Amino acid sequence: MSFKFFSHNGEILPLDQATVPLSRVEYSYGFGVYESIRVSKGKVFFLNDHCQRLMNSAELIGLEHSFTSELIASSIQELIEKNEAETCNLKLLLIGGRTADDATLDILCLNPLFPDRKLYKQGASCITYQYERQLPKAKTLNMLSSYLAYKQAKEAGAYDALLINGGGYITEGTRTNFFVIKDKTIISPYEKDILLGVTRDKVLQVARDNGFTVEEQDIKLEDLANYDGCFLTSTSSKIMPISKIDDQDFGTPTPQLQELMTAFNQFLELS
């Protein structure tokens, strides 16, 4: 679907009026934060959570602005109606300036890229990439290394690249959160080392509500054989089982992981 309008600082404008000021250093240096929000059948998922994380990310990098969650919510609703967008991904770009009044907020509707359905039964492959994000809790535009890692994954025919930090631990994917599973225990890397994904938070909520135990641990690549399997979460993929990391195979999702995937899909339908 082609979307003809975007939102700029709360005003709905034709998409052909979107511009990038090349002389503005904040654009050139990536002084900004962003969010991606799922819209399905006209329903905006977890808007409050995404708005709060956008605000938190801006605060973490010292990006001052005057935008509110209420403005974002009303702008999104108006944009969806103007574009007649039933299903899409919303991209929120908050770019800083010299003062709070110079900051800009753009919201675009994008066509979602849904994973191949067979991956949910077979699992997806991943590669590993040595990289540690400077501010893991902030969703910033400083994405060069993540972009290069993801590019390398695509060239290898993989779904995503898993980032390995300086301690040798798996932290997260370039655009996903990472977990391992043992029986009905789900293990996440320590929250201090990762971006706290909105989908991640909801998956863990559903897991606890369905009798799973949730723990945090450092996870080394060479220790993966000690677990039953592993998976990713993200806005677009929901829960994506992993079948292979580098040369290590994990097979198809375990019954426990399939149980969690079913429970989360039911949770989304009722949200």
mmCIF file of C-alpha atoms in Angstrom, residues 87-179:
data_model
loop_
_atom_site.group_PDB
_atom_site.id
_atom_site.type_symbol
_atom_site.label_atom_id
_atom_site.label_comp_id
_atom_site.label_asym_id
_atom_site.label_seq_id
_atom_site.Cartn_x
_atom_site.Cartn_y
_atom_site.Cartn_z
ATOM 1 C CA THR A 87 -2.213 -2.471 8.744
ATOM 2 C CA CYS A 88 1.197 -0.791 8.822
ATOM 3 C CA ASN A 89 4.249 -0.026 10.901
ATOM 4 C CA LEU A 90 4.563 3.462 12.326
ATOM 5 C CA LYS A 91 8.040 4.998 12.408
ATOM 6 C CA LEU A 92 8.517 7.804 14.938
ATOM 7 C CA LEU A 93 11.618 9.958 14.483
ATOM 8 C CA LEU A 94 12.433 12.480 17.194
ATOM 9 C CA ILE A 95 15.414 14.630 16.155
ATOM 10 C CA GLY A 96 17.023 17.061 18.580
ATOM 11 C CA GLY A 97 18.240 20.602 18.057
ATOM 12 C CA ARG A 98 20.142 23.318 19.843
ATOM 13 C CA THR A 99 17.071 24.023 21.974
ATOM 14 C CA ALA A 100 13.885 22.134 22.823
ATOM 15 C CA ASP A 101 11.965 24.286 20.342
ATOM 16 C CA ASP A 102 14.270 23.171 17.522
ATOM 17 C CA ALA A 103 13.441 19.483 17.989
ATOM 18 C CA THR A 104 11.263 17.823 15.350
ATOM 19 C CA LEU A 105 8.922 14.841 15.461
ATOM 20 C CA ASP A 106 8.045 13.004 12.259
ATOM 21 C CA ILE A 107 5.700 10.017 12.062
ATOM 22 C CA LEU A 108 5.445 7.867 8.936
ATOM 23 C CA CYS A 109 3.333 4.889 7.916
ATOM 24 C CA LEU A 110 5.415 2.082 6.400
ATOM 25 C CA ASN A 111 4.411 -1.210 4.864
ATOM 26 C CA PRO A 112 5.267 -3.986 7.355
ATOM 27 C CA LEU A 113 7.741 -6.676 6.369
ATOM 28 C CA PHE A 114 6.299 -9.894 7.740
ATOM 29 C CA PRO A 115 8.630 -12.875 8.242
ATOM 30 C CA ASP A 116 8.080 -15.988 6.149
ATOM 31 C CA ARG A 117 5.436 -18.005 8.023
ATOM 32 C CA LYS A 118 7.427 -21.219 7.707
ATOM 33 C CA LEU A 119 10.090 -19.736 10.004
ATOM 34 C CA TYR A 120 7.683 -19.969 12.929
ATOM 35 C CA LYS A 121 7.621 -23.752 12.498
ATOM 36 C CA GLN A 122 11.183 -24.341 11.305
ATOM 37 C CA GLY A 123 13.020 -21.577 13.139
ATOM 38 C CA ALA A 124 15.278 -18.828 11.766
ATOM 39 C CA SER A 125 19.053 -18.808 11.426
ATOM 40 C CA CYS A 126 21.304 -16.161 12.962
ATOM 41 C CA ILE A 127 24.956 -15.204 12.806
ATOM 42 C CA THR A 128 27.012 -13.553 15.549
ATOM 43 C CA TYR A 129 28.728 -10.174 15.384
ATOM 44 C CA GLN A 130 31.154 -8.581 17.826
ATOM 45 C CA TYR A 131 29.642 -5.260 18.888
ATOM 46 C CA GLU A 132 28.476 -3.565 22.075
ATOM 47 C CA ARG A 133 26.105 -0.614 21.911
ATOM 48 C CA GLN A 134 27.249 2.453 23.862
ATOM 49 C CA LEU A 135 23.855 3.259 25.389
ATOM 50 C CA PRO A 136 21.935 -0.021 25.253
ATOM 51 C CA LYS A 137 18.793 1.311 26.941
ATOM 52 C CA ALA A 138 18.332 4.163 24.428
ATOM 53 C CA LYS A 139 16.805 3.489 21.008
ATOM 54 C CA THR A 140 18.939 6.000 19.119
ATOM 55 C CA LEU A 141 19.808 6.731 15.498
ATOM 56 C CA ASN A 142 23.394 5.602 16.128
ATOM 57 C CA MET A 143 22.782 2.433 14.124
ATOM 58 C CA LEU A 144 25.818 2.087 11.845
ATOM 59 C CA SER A 145 27.303 -0.995 13.503
ATOM 60 C CA SER A 146 23.871 -2.601 13.831
ATOM 61 C CA TYR A 147 23.253 -1.865 10.168
ATOM 62 C CA LEU A 148 26.558 -3.474 9.170
ATOM 63 C CA ALA A 149 25.815 -6.506 11.343
ATOM 64 C CA TYR A 150 22.344 -6.892 9.840
ATOM 65 C CA LYS A 151 23.761 -6.466 6.327
ATOM 66 C CA GLN A 152 26.251 -9.249 7.022
ATOM 67 C CA ALA A 153 23.422 -11.448 8.290
ATOM 68 C CA LYS A 154 21.380 -10.878 5.140
ATOM 69 C CA GLU A 155 24.395 -11.645 2.943
ATOM 70 C CA ALA A 156 24.768 -14.922 4.837
ATOM 71 C CA GLY A 157 21.082 -15.747 4.321
ATOM 72 C CA ALA A 158 20.351 -15.311 8.033
ATOM 73 C CA TYR A 159 17.405 -13.669 9.768
ATOM 74 C CA ASP A 160 19.423 -11.458 12.134
ATOM 75 C CA ALA A 161 22.837 -10.986 13.737
ATOM 76 C CA LEU A 162 23.289 -11.552 17.469
ATOM 77 C CA LEU A 163 25.587 -9.017 19.128
ATOM 78 C CA ILE A 164 28.447 -10.251 21.300
ATOM 79 C CA ASN A 165 29.733 -7.777 23.900
ATOM 80 C CA GLY A 166 33.248 -7.285 25.230
ATOM 81 C CA GLY A 167 32.729 -9.962 27.879
ATOM 82 C CA GLY A 168 31.884 -12.527 25.217
ATOM 83 C CA TYR A 169 28.174 -12.626 26.078
ATOM 84 C CA ILE A 170 25.230 -12.579 23.672
ATOM 85 C CA THR A 171 23.182 -9.454 24.371
ATOM 86 C CA GLU A 172 20.559 -8.937 21.644
ATOM 87 C CA GLY A 173 19.941 -8.890 17.919
ATOM 88 C CA THR A 174 20.335 -5.826 15.705
ATOM 89 C CA ARG A 175 16.573 -5.263 15.911
ATOM 90 C CA THR A 176 15.445 -8.033 18.237
ATOM 91 C CA ASN A 177 15.689 -9.225 21.831
ATOM 92 C CA PHE A 178 17.284 -12.614 22.506
ATOM 93 C CA PHE A 179 16.353 -15.434 24.915
#
